[in-house]
N, CA and C atoms as an extended XYZ file, in Angstrom:
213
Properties=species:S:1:pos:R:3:atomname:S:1:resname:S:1:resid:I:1 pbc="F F F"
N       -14.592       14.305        9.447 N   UNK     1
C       -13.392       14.121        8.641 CA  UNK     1
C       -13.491       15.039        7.417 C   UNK     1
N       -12.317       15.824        7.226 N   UNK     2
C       -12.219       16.838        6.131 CA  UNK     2
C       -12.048       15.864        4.831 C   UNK     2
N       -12.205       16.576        3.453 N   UNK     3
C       -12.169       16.027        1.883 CA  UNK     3
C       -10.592       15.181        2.146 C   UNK     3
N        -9.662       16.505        2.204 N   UNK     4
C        -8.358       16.370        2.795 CA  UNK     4
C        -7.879       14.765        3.522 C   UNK     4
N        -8.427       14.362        4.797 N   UNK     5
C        -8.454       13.591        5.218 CA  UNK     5
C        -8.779       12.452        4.764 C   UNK     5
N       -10.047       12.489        4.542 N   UNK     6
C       -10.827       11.255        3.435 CA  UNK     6
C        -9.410       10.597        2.373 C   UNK     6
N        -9.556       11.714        1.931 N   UNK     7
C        -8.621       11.257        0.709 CA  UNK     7
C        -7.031       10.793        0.964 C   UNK     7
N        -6.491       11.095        2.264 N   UNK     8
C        -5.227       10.701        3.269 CA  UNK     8
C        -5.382        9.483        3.677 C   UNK     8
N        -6.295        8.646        4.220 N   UNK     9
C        -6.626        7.599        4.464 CA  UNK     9
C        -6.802        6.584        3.302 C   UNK     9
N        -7.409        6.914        2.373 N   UNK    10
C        -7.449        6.469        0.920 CA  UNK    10
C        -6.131        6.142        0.300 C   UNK    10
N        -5.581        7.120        0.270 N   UNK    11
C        -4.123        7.104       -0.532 CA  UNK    11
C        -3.462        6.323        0.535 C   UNK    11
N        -3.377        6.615        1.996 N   UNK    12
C        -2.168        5.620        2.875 CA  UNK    12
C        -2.973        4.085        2.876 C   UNK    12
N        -4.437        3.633        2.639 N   UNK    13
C        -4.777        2.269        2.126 CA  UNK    13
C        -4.026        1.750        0.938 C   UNK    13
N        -4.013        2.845        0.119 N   UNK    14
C        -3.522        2.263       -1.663 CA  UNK    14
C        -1.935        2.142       -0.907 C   UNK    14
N        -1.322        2.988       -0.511 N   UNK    15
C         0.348        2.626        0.050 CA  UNK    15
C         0.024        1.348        0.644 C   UNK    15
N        -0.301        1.419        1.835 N   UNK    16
C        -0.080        0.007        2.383 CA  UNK    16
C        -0.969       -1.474        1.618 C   UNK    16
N        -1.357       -1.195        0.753 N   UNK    17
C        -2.226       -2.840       -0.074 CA  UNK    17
C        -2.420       -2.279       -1.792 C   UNK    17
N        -0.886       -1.807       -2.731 N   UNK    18
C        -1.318       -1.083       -3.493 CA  UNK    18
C        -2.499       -2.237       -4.687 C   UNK    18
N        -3.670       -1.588       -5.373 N   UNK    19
C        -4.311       -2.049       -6.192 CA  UNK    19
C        -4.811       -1.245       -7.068 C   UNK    19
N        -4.628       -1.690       -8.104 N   UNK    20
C        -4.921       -0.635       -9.310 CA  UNK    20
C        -6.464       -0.042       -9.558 C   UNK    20
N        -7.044       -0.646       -8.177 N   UNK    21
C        -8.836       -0.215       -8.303 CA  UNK    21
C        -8.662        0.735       -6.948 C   UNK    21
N        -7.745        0.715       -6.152 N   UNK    22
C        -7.909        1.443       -5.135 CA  UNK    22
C        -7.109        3.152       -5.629 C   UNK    22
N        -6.131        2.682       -7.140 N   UNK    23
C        -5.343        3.872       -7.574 CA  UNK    23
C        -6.322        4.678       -8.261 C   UNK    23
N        -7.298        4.065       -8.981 N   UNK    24
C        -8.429        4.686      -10.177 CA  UNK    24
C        -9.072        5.882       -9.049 C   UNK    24
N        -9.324        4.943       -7.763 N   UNK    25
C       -10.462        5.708       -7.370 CA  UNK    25
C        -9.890        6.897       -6.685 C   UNK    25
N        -8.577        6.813       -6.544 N   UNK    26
C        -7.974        8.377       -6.074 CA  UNK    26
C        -8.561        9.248       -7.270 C   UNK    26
N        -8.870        9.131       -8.078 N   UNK    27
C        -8.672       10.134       -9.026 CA  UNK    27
C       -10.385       10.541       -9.553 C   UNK    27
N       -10.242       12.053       -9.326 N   UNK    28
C       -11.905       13.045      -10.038 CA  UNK    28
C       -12.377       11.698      -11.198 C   UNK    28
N       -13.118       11.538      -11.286 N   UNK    29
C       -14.024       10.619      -12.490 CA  UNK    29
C       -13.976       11.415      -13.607 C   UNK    29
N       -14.033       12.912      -13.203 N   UNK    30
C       -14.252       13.752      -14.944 CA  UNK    30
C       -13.127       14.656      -15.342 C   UNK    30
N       -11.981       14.691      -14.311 N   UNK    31
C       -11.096       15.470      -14.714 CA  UNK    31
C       -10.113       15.196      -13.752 C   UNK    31
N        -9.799       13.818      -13.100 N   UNK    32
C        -8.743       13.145      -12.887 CA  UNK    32
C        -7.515       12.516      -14.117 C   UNK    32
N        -5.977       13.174      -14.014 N   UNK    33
C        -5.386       12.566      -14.472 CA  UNK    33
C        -3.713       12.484      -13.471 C   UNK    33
N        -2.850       11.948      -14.303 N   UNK    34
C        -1.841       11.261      -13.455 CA  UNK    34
C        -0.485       11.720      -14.184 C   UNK    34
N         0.506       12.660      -13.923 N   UNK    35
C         1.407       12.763      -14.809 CA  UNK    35
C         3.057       12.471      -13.986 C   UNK    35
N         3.492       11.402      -14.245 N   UNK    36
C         4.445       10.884      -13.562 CA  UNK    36
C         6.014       11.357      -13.724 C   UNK    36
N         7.221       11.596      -13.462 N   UNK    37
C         8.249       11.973      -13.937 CA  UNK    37
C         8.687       10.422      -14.863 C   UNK    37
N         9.145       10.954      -16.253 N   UNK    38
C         9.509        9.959      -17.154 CA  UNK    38
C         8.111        9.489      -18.069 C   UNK    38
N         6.684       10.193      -17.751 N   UNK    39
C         5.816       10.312      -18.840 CA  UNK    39
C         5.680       11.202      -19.621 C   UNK    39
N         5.238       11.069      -20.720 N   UNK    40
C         5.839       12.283      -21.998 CA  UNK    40
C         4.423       13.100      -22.258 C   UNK    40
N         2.893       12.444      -21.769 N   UNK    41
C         1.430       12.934      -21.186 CA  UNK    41
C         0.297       12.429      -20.432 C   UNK    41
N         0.041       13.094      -19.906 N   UNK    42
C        -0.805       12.955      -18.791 CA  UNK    42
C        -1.465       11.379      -19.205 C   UNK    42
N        -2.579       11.200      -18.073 N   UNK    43
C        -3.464        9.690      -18.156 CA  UNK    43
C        -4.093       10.435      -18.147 C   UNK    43
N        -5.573       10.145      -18.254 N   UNK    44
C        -6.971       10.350      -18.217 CA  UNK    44
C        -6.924        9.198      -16.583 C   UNK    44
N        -8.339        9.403      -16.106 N   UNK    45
C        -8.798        8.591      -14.790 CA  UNK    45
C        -8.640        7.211      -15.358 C   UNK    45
N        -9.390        7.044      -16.572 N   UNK    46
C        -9.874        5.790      -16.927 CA  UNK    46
C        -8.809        5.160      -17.337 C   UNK    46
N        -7.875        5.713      -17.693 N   UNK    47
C        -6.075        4.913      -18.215 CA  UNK    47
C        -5.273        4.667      -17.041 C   UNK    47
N        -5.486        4.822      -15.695 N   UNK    48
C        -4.900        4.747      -14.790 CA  UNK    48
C        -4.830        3.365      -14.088 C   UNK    48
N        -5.905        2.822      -14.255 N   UNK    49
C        -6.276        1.394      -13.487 CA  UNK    49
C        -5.306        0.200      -14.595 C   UNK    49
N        -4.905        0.707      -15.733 N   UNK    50
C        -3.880       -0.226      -16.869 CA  UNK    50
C        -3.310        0.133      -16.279 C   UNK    50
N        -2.545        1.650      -16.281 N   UNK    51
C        -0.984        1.881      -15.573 CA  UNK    51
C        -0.950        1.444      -14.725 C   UNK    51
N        -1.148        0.941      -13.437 N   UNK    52
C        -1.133        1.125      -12.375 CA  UNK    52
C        -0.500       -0.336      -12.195 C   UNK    52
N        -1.377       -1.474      -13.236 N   UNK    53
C        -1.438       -2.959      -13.178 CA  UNK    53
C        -0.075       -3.203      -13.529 C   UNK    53
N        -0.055       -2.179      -15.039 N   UNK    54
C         1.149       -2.904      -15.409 CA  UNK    54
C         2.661       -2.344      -14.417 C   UNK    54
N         2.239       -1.335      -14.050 N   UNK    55
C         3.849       -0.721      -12.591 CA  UNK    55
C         3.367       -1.862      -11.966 C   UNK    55
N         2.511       -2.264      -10.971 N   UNK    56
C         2.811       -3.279       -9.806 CA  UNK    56
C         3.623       -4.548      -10.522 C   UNK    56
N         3.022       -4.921      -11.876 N   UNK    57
C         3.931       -6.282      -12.317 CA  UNK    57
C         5.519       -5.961      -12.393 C   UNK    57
N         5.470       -4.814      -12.848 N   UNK    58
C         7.139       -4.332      -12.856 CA  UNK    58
C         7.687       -4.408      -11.491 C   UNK    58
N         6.748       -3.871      -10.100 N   UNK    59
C         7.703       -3.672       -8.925 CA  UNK    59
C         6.636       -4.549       -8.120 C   UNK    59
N         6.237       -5.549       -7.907 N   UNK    60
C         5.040       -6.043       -6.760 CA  UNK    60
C         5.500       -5.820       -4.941 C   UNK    60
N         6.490       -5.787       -4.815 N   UNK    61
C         6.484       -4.993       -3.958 CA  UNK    61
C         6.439       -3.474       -3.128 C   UNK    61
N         5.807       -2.973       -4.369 N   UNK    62
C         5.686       -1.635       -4.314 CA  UNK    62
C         4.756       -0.806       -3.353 C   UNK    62
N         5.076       -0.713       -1.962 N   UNK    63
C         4.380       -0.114       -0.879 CA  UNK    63
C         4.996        1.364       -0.756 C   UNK    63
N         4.094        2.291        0.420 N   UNK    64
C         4.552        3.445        0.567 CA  UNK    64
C         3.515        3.582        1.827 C   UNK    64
N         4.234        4.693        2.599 N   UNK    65
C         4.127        5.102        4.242 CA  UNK    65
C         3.495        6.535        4.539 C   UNK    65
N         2.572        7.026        4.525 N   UNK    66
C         2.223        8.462        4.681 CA  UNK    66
C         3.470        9.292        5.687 C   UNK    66
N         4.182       10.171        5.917 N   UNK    67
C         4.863       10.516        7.117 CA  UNK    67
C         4.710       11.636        7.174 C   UNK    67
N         4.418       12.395        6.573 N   UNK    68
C         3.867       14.067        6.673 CA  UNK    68
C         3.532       13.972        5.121 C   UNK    68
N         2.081       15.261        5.784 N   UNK    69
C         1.501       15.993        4.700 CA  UNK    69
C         1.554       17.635        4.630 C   UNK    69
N         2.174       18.188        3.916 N   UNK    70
C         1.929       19.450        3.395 CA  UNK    70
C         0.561       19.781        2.480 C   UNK    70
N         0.190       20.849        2.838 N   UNK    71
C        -0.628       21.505        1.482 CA  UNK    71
C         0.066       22.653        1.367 C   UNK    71
């Protein structure tokens, strides 16, 4: 299994069961960040596992479906 892949399986787990420990760990430990449309700057890795908590309380049904990948 390619990096690519690894990390496809990862992200379509966080879609289908999202958790704000499964969102952290998408992200580099030393130079992971997250910049969303309607944020004004980036997250750091370590600010991501708050964001993440407080979006699911806003939408708890918030799932998503891999259906194609581009690079």
């Amino acid at each position: 299994m390619t990096d690519v892949q690894r990390f496809l399986a990862r992200f379509a787990d966080f879609g289908g069961s999202p958790d704000p420990v499964k969102y952290e760990d998408l992200f580099d430990p030393v130079d992971g960040t997250v910049l969303h449309p309607g944020m004004t700057a980036p997250l750091h890795r370590d600010q991501v596992r708050a964001y993440m908590t407080t979006y699911l309380a806003g939408v708890p049904e918030f799932r998503f479906e891999i259906v194609e990948w581009a690079e």
